[in-house]
XYZ file of N, CA, C and O in Angstrom:
528
model
N -43.733 20.609 25.900
C -42.488 21.310 25.633
C -41.320 20.331 25.491
O -40.467 20.502 24.637
N -41.326 19.310 26.358
C -40.259 18.310 26.328
C -40.271 17.540 24.999
O -39.228 17.262 24.425
N -41.475 17.217 24.511
C -41.598 16.486 23.244
C -41.074 17.325 22.076
O -40.405 16.819 21.182
N -41.372 18.614 22.096
C -40.913 19.501 21.022
C -39.389 19.576 21.016
O -38.760 19.520 19.957
N -38.795 19.667 22.197
C -37.343 19.712 22.304
C -36.708 18.421 21.774
O -35.721 18.472 21.038
N -37.296 17.288 22.098
C -36.777 15.995 21.619
C -36.906 15.915 20.091
O -35.988 15.477 19.404
N -38.032 16.359 19.549
C -38.235 16.337 18.095
C -37.225 17.251 17.404
O -36.609 16.873 16.403
N -37.026 18.451 17.936
C -36.056 19.368 17.340
C -34.639 18.805 17.395
O -33.877 18.935 16.431
N -34.268 18.171 18.495
C -32.937 17.539 18.593
C -32.794 16.425 17.566
O -31.755 16.282 16.933
N -33.851 15.641 17.387
C -33.818 14.565 16.396
C -33.639 15.090 14.982
O -32.867 14.551 14.189
N -34.342 16.154 14.655
C -34.212 16.770 13.329
C -32.810 17.319 13.133
O -32.194 17.133 12.086
N -32.276 17.997 14.143
C -30.932 18.559 14.064
C -29.880 17.467 13.843
O -29.024 17.595 12.967
N -29.968 16.391 14.600
C -29.000 15.294 14.470
C -29.120 14.640 13.096
O -28.121 14.379 12.438
N -30.348 14.386 12.641
C -30.551 13.768 11.324
C -29.993 14.639 10.205
O -29.351 14.145 9.279
N -30.217 15.931 10.283
C -29.718 16.853 9.267
C -28.199 16.840 9.223
O -27.597 16.823 8.152
N -27.555 16.832 10.390
C -26.096 16.809 10.433
C -25.531 15.510 9.879
O -24.507 15.518 9.208
N -26.195 14.400 10.133
C -25.721 13.117 9.600
C -25.824 13.121 8.080
O -24.886 12.734 7.382
N -26.950 13.558 7.536
C -27.126 13.610 6.081
C -26.105 14.551 5.460
O -25.495 14.245 4.444
N -25.869 15.701 6.068
C -24.909 16.664 5.549
C -23.504 16.082 5.559
O -22.761 16.215 4.591
N -23.123 15.398 6.628
C -21.787 14.806 6.717
C -21.599 13.730 5.654
O -20.539 13.634 5.037
N -22.616 12.930 5.413
C -22.511 11.876 4.394
C -22.388 12.496 3.006
O -21.603 12.045 2.184
N -23.147 13.544 2.730
C -23.144 14.133 1.390
C -21.873 14.922 1.106
O -21.623 15.280 -0.030
N -21.055 15.214 2.110
C -19.844 15.988 1.896
C -18.680 15.139 1.374
O -17.668 15.684 0.991
N -18.826 13.822 1.352
C -17.755 12.978 0.851
C -17.829 12.909 -0.671
O -18.712 12.272 -1.239
N -16.894 13.586 -1.328
C -16.884 13.658 -2.783
C -16.703 12.289 -3.427
O -17.105 12.065 -4.557
N -16.068 11.354 -2.735
C -15.738 10.055 -3.313
C -16.790 8.991 -3.017
O -16.606 7.824 -3.349
N -17.894 9.367 -2.403
C -18.977 8.440 -2.082
C -19.491 7.774 -3.359
O -19.751 8.431 -4.361
N -19.627 6.471 -3.329
C -20.179 5.727 -4.453
C -19.175 5.335 -5.525
O -19.529 4.650 -6.473
N -17.932 5.747 -5.394
C -16.911 5.376 -6.370
C -16.317 4.031 -5.965
O -16.022 3.795 -4.794
N -16.141 3.153 -6.936
C -15.648 1.803 -6.697
C -14.235 1.816 -6.111
O -13.395 2.635 -6.496
N -13.972 0.895 -5.172
C -12.648 0.778 -4.560
C -11.614 0.438 -5.621
O -11.892 -0.285 -6.574
N -10.423 0.967 -5.456
C -9.332 0.725 -6.390
C -8.424 1.941 -6.446
O -8.566 2.885 -5.670
N -7.486 1.911 -7.393
C -6.554 3.020 -7.561
C -6.859 3.728 -8.873
O -7.057 3.089 -9.911
N -6.900 5.040 -8.810
C -7.181 5.879 -9.969
C -5.983 6.792 -10.209
O -5.514 7.456 -9.291
N -5.499 6.814 -11.447
C -4.405 7.708 -11.824
C -4.972 8.734 -12.789
O -5.401 8.400 -13.893
N -4.950 9.975 -12.330
C -5.598 11.056 -13.073
C -4.559 12.038 -13.607
O -3.635 12.414 -12.882
N -4.730 12.477 -14.866
C -3.819 13.494 -15.416
C -4.155 14.850 -14.802
O -5.183 15.440 -15.103
N -3.320 15.305 -13.903
C -3.580 16.548 -13.196
C -2.262 17.222 -12.891
O -1.426 16.671 -12.179
N -2.066 18.389 -13.460
C -0.827 19.132 -13.196
C -0.938 19.829 -11.856
O -1.852 20.618 -11.630
N -0.016 19.506 -10.973
C 0.071 20.183 -9.684
C 1.529 20.545 -9.457
O 2.403 20.188 -10.261
N 1.777 21.185 -8.367
C 3.166 21.515 -8.036
C 3.978 20.264 -7.726
O 5.198 20.304 -7.670
N 3.290 19.129 -7.564
C 3.960 17.881 -7.205
C 4.220 16.968 -8.398
O 4.908 15.974 -8.266
N 3.631 17.241 -9.548
C 3.825 16.386 -10.716
C 2.641 16.469 -11.660
O 1.801 17.355 -11.552
N 2.577 15.517 -12.599
C 1.533 15.520 -13.619
C 0.486 14.427 -13.431
O -0.426 14.320 -14.251
N 0.641 13.585 -12.414
C -0.309 12.504 -12.192
C -0.750 12.500 -10.735
O 0.072 12.450 -9.824
N -2.054 12.539 -10.547
C -2.653 12.437 -9.215
C -3.074 10.984 -9.028
O -3.719 10.396 -9.895
N -2.693 10.376 -7.913
C -3.049 8.989 -7.631
C -3.989 8.950 -6.428
O -3.654 9.436 -5.352
N -5.164 8.371 -6.648
C -6.171 8.242 -5.590
C -6.412 6.759 -5.369
O -6.714 6.030 -6.302
N -6.287 6.315 -4.119
C -6.595 4.935 -3.770
C -7.782 4.952 -2.813
O -7.729 5.596 -1.765
N -8.850 4.257 -3.203
C -10.045 4.132 -2.369
C -10.105 2.698 -1.858
O -10.028 1.749 -2.643
N -10.250 2.558 -0.547
C -10.227 1.242 0.085
C -11.642 0.717 0.309
O -12.573 1.480 0.556
N -11.789 -0.600 0.238
C -13.078 -1.268 0.360
C -13.781 -0.934 1.674
O -14.974 -0.724 1.712
N -13.054 -0.883 2.764
C -13.649 -0.623 4.080
C -13.682 0.859 4.417
O -13.771 1.244 5.577
N -13.570 1.692 3.411
C -13.571 3.130 3.655
C -12.148 3.649 3.729
O -11.191 2.897 3.774
N -12.026 4.915 3.720
C -10.711 5.529 3.742
C -10.157 5.678 2.340
O -10.626 5.039 1.393
N -9.201 6.557 2.246
C -8.595 6.809 0.938
C -7.221 7.405 1.125
O -6.875 7.898 2.189
N -6.455 7.344 0.067
C -5.116 7.908 0.038
C -4.992 8.716 -1.248
O -5.327 8.227 -2.323
N -4.535 9.961 -1.137
C -4.322 10.809 -2.299
C -2.861 11.206 -2.351
O -2.290 11.591 -1.336
N -2.266 11.102 -3.528
C -0.860 11.444 -3.698
C -0.697 12.355 -4.904
O -1.192 12.053 -5.998
N -0.012 13.476 -4.727
C 0.239 14.463 -5.794
C -1.050 15.025 -6.372
O -1.148 15.242 -7.574
N -2.036 15.283 -5.519
C -3.346 15.703 -6.009
C -3.729 17.133 -5.689
O -4.727 17.619 -6.204
N -3.014 17.811 -4.841
C -3.422 19.151 -4.454
C -4.617 19.098 -3.520
O -4.900 18.079 -2.906
N -5.368 20.200 -3.445
C -6.449 20.312 -2.467
C -7.859 20.212 -3.038
O -8.817 20.132 -2.290
N -8.032 20.215 -4.352
C -9.365 20.251 -4.950
C -9.932 18.835 -5.102
O -9.952 18.263 -6.190
N -10.427 18.284 -4.002
C -10.943 16.907 -4.011
C -12.190 16.762 -4.880
O -12.396 15.727 -5.500
N -13.021 17.785 -4.930
C -14.235 17.701 -5.741
C -13.876 17.549 -7.217
O -14.450 16.722 -7.919
N -12.905 18.316 -7.705
C -12.463 18.212 -9.094
C -11.917 16.810 -9.392
O -12.209 16.234 -10.434
N -11.152 16.275 -8.472
C -10.570 14.942 -8.661
C -11.669 13.885 -8.693
O -11.680 13.006 -9.556
N -12.633 13.985 -7.760
C -13.746 13.031 -7.744
C -14.550 13.124 -9.039
O -14.958 12.101 -9.596
N -14.748 14.331 -9.542
C -15.473 14.514 -10.811
C -14.707 13.881 -11.969
O -15.312 13.267 -12.860
N -13.387 14.018 -11.978
C -12.578 13.391 -13.034
C -12.751 11.873 -13.006
O -12.892 11.235 -14.052
N -12.756 11.294 -11.805
C -12.932 9.839 -11.678
C -14.318 9.440 -12.169
O -14.459 8.493 -12.951
N -15.337 10.165 -11.727
C -16.721 9.840 -12.112
C -16.943 9.994 -13.613
O -17.786 9.314 -14.194
N -16.188 10.869 -14.268
C -16.326 11.097 -15.709
C -15.341 10.267 -16.532
O -15.095 10.564 -17.703
N -14.771 9.250 -15.917
C -13.869 8.306 -16.582
C -12.659 8.968 -17.232
O -12.202 8.548 -18.294
N -12.103 9.980 -16.593
C -10.918 10.657 -17.113
C -9.637 10.152 -16.445
O -8.564 10.688 -16.684
N -9.766 9.125 -15.621
C -8.618 8.575 -14.894
C -8.468 7.095 -15.224
O -9.447 6.413 -15.517
N -7.243 6.619 -15.175
C -6.973 5.200 -15.407
C -7.281 4.438 -14.119
O -6.817 4.806 -13.044
N -8.074 3.375 -14.227
C -8.517 2.598 -13.074
C -7.733 1.299 -12.940
O -7.523 0.595 -13.920
N -7.302 1.008 -11.744
C -6.686 -0.285 -11.413
C -7.489 -0.884 -10.269
O -7.654 -0.250 -9.225
N -8.008 -2.106 -10.437
C -8.835 -2.710 -9.388
C -8.071 -2.869 -8.081
O -6.844 -2.977 -8.062
N -8.833 -2.883 -6.993
C -8.262 -3.100 -5.666
C -7.931 -4.583 -5.538
O -8.824 -5.424 -5.516
N -6.646 -4.913 -5.484
C -6.254 -6.322 -5.368
C -5.875 -6.693 -3.934
O -5.250 -7.714 -3.689
N -6.296 -5.873 -2.994
C -6.030 -6.157 -1.583
C -6.848 -7.362 -1.141
O -7.887 -7.676 -1.717
N -6.387 -8.016 -0.113
C -7.111 -9.133 0.493
C -7.671 -8.642 1.824
O -6.962 -8.031 2.621
N -8.951 -8.905 2.057
C -9.630 -8.447 3.259
C -10.043 -9.659 4.099
O -10.650 -10.593 3.584
N -9.737 -9.612 5.397
C -10.045 -10.705 6.298
C -10.830 -10.188 7.500
O -10.626 -9.061 7.949
N -11.690 -11.048 8.030
C -12.412 -10.768 9.258
C -12.039 -11.846 10.263
O -12.209 -13.038 9.991
N -11.525 -11.447 11.412
C -11.108 -12.379 12.459
C -12.047 -12.205 13.649
O -12.166 -11.102 14.185
N -12.715 -13.279 14.038
C -13.688 -13.227 15.125
C -13.132 -13.900 16.374
O -12.508 -14.958 16.292
N -13.381 -13.275 17.524
C -12.928 -13.798 18.817
C -14.103 -13.781 19.785
O -15.133 -13.164 19.509
N -13.949 -14.432 20.915
C -15.041 -14.539 21.887
C -15.556 -13.166 22.315
O -16.765 -12.969 22.448
N -14.673 -12.216 22.530
C -15.089 -10.907 23.020
C -14.615 -9.757 22.132
O -14.401 -8.643 22.607
N -14.428 -10.016 20.846
C -13.993 -8.957 19.955
C -13.842 -9.444 18.524
O -14.099 -10.607 18.215
N -13.411 -8.540 17.670
C -13.201 -8.889 16.264
C -12.170 -7.938 15.662
O -11.907 -6.867 16.193
N -11.595 -8.369 14.538
C -10.599 -7.556 13.839
C -10.859 -7.613 12.338
O -11.349 -8.614 11.822
N -10.505 -6.527 11.665
C -10.480 -6.489 10.207
C -9.026 -6.350 9.795
O -8.310 -5.482 10.295
N -8.586 -7.214 8.889
C -7.201 -7.193 8.417
C -7.221 -6.955 6.916
O -7.978 -7.600 6.188
N -6.407 -6.010 6.467
C -6.274 -5.726 5.041
C -4.821 -5.924 4.648
O -3.923 -5.348 5.264
N -4.596 -6.774 3.652
C -3.249 -6.994 3.122
C -3.180 -6.351 1.748
O -3.931 -6.709 0.846
N -2.288 -5.360 1.611
C -2.102 -4.636 0.357
C -0.694 -4.867 -0.172
O 0.176 -5.319 0.556
N -0.478 -4.472 -1.428
C 0.875 -4.539 -2.005
C 1.839 -3.717 -1.163
O 2.964 -4.130 -0.908
N 1.385 -2.544 -0.734
C 2.275 -1.619 -0.044
C 2.274 -1.784 1.465
O 2.892 -1.000 2.171
N 1.579 -2.782 1.998
C 1.595 -2.986 3.444
C 0.319 -3.633 3.931
O -0.368 -4.324 3.189
N 0.007 -3.414 5.183
C -1.179 -4.019 5.777
C -1.769 -3.086 6.836
O -1.122 -2.142 7.269
N -3.000 -3.396 7.230
C -3.611 -2.693 8.351
C -4.424 -3.694 9.155
O -4.978 -4.644 8.602
N -4.460 -3.478 10.456
C -5.236 -4.317 11.368
C -6.038 -3.378 12.260
O -5.469 -2.529 12.930
N -7.364 -3.535 12.240
C -8.247 -2.720 13.071
C -9.078 -3.655 13.932
O -9.733 -4.551 13.400
N -9.032 -3.448 15.248
C -9.716 -4.357 16.161
C -10.628 -3.614 17.123
O -10.416 -2.437 17.414
N -11.618 -4.343 17.617
C -12.512 -3.849 18.658
C -12.705 -4.949 19.689
O -12.775 -6.126 19.337
N -12.772 -4.570 20.955
C -13.008 -5.542 22.013
C -11.715 -6.154 22.505
O -10.624 -5.608 22.312
N -11.839 -7.315 23.137
C -10.686 -8.029 23.677
C -10.194 -9.019 22.620
O -10.911 -9.963 22.274
N -8.996 -8.777 22.118
C -8.437 -9.591 21.032
C -6.947 -9.820 21.299
O -6.347 -9.140 22.118
N -6.337 -10.771 20.564
C -4.883 -10.945 20.673
C -4.149 -9.701 20.159
O -4.764 -8.779 19.617
N -2.846 -9.696 20.269
C -2.053 -8.576 19.749
C -2.270 -8.466 18.238
O -2.582 -9.449 17.570
N -2.082 -7.263 17.704
C -2.291 -7.081 16.266
C -1.310 -7.920 15.447
O -1.652 -8.378 14.360
N -0.112 -8.149 15.970
C 0.855 -9.006 15.264
C 0.322 -10.432 15.170
O 0.439 -11.081 14.114
N -0.292 -10.926 16.248
C -0.856 -12.277 16.234
C -2.053 -12.355 15.296
O -2.219 -13.333 14.557
N -2.880 -11.323 15.286
C -4.042 -11.282 14.393
C -3.584 -11.273 12.940
O -4.113 -12.012 12.103
N -2.574 -10.478 12.630
C -2.033 -10.419 11.273
C -1.540 -11.794 10.843
O -1.827 -12.247 9.733
N -0.834 -12.465 11.698
C -0.314 -13.807 11.382
C -1.458 -14.795 11.167
O -1.400 -15.636 10.265
N -2.515 -14.705 11.983
C -3.669 -15.590 11.810
C -4.335 -15.359 10.461
O -4.740 -16.312 9.789
N -4.441 -14.108 10.044
C -5.035 -13.810 8.739
C -4.172 -14.376 7.613
O -4.681 -14.985 6.671
N -2.863 -14.183 7.727
C -1.948 -14.665 6.680
C -1.946 -16.181 6.566
O -1.700 -16.719 5.494
N -2.207 -16.882 7.670
C -2.177 -18.351 7.654
C -3.561 -18.959 7.468
O -3.738 -20.164 7.644
N -4.561 -18.136 7.112
C -5.878 -18.661 6.780
C -6.772 -18.982 7.958
O -7.738 -19.725 7.808
N -6.504 -18.441 9.125
C -7.321 -18.725 10.305
C -8.450 -17.717 10.493
O -9.177 -17.775 11.463
N -8.582 -16.779 9.568
C -9.657 -15.786 9.596
C -10.492 -15.949 8.332
O -10.067 -16.585 7.371
N -11.681 -15.374 8.329
C -12.561 -15.449 7.172
C -12.130 -14.424 6.124
O -11.911 -13.267 6.440
N -12.004 -14.869 4.875
C -11.681 -13.924 3.803
C -12.996 -13.317 3.310
O -14.013 -13.999 3.200
N -12.976 -12.013 3.084
C -14.169 -11.312 2.602
C -14.104 -11.210 1.078
O -13.060 -10.997 0.507
N -15.244 -11.342 0.479
C -15.333 -11.255 -0.987
C -15.650 -9.852 -1.408
O -16.225 -9.073 -0.819
């Protein structure tokens, strides 16, 4: 009985993981900025920015993400490559990812690391590994 319960829990967890992954409409789309002709209450151009390390930003796009992702996949949007710089900073008991963009920066850390301001400065001065 215990084995059956463990197997059923494993199947349930696996199914939920697959379902969660498949729900991301933008999965598999190359990082960069996409400008799509889309009339919304906010304007005539929807701007989607997809980041290399995951995450995205949508501006003036409304709520229909599937339609927007389909427009991108069907080459109906103007593409601008991601010109951000990505850095990895390693420490004895932690690590950080630093992203420098035109519009700002982000610092994400795990473990015991210096302050994010110090990590940002280290990335800017070449003391971290640049990612290709």
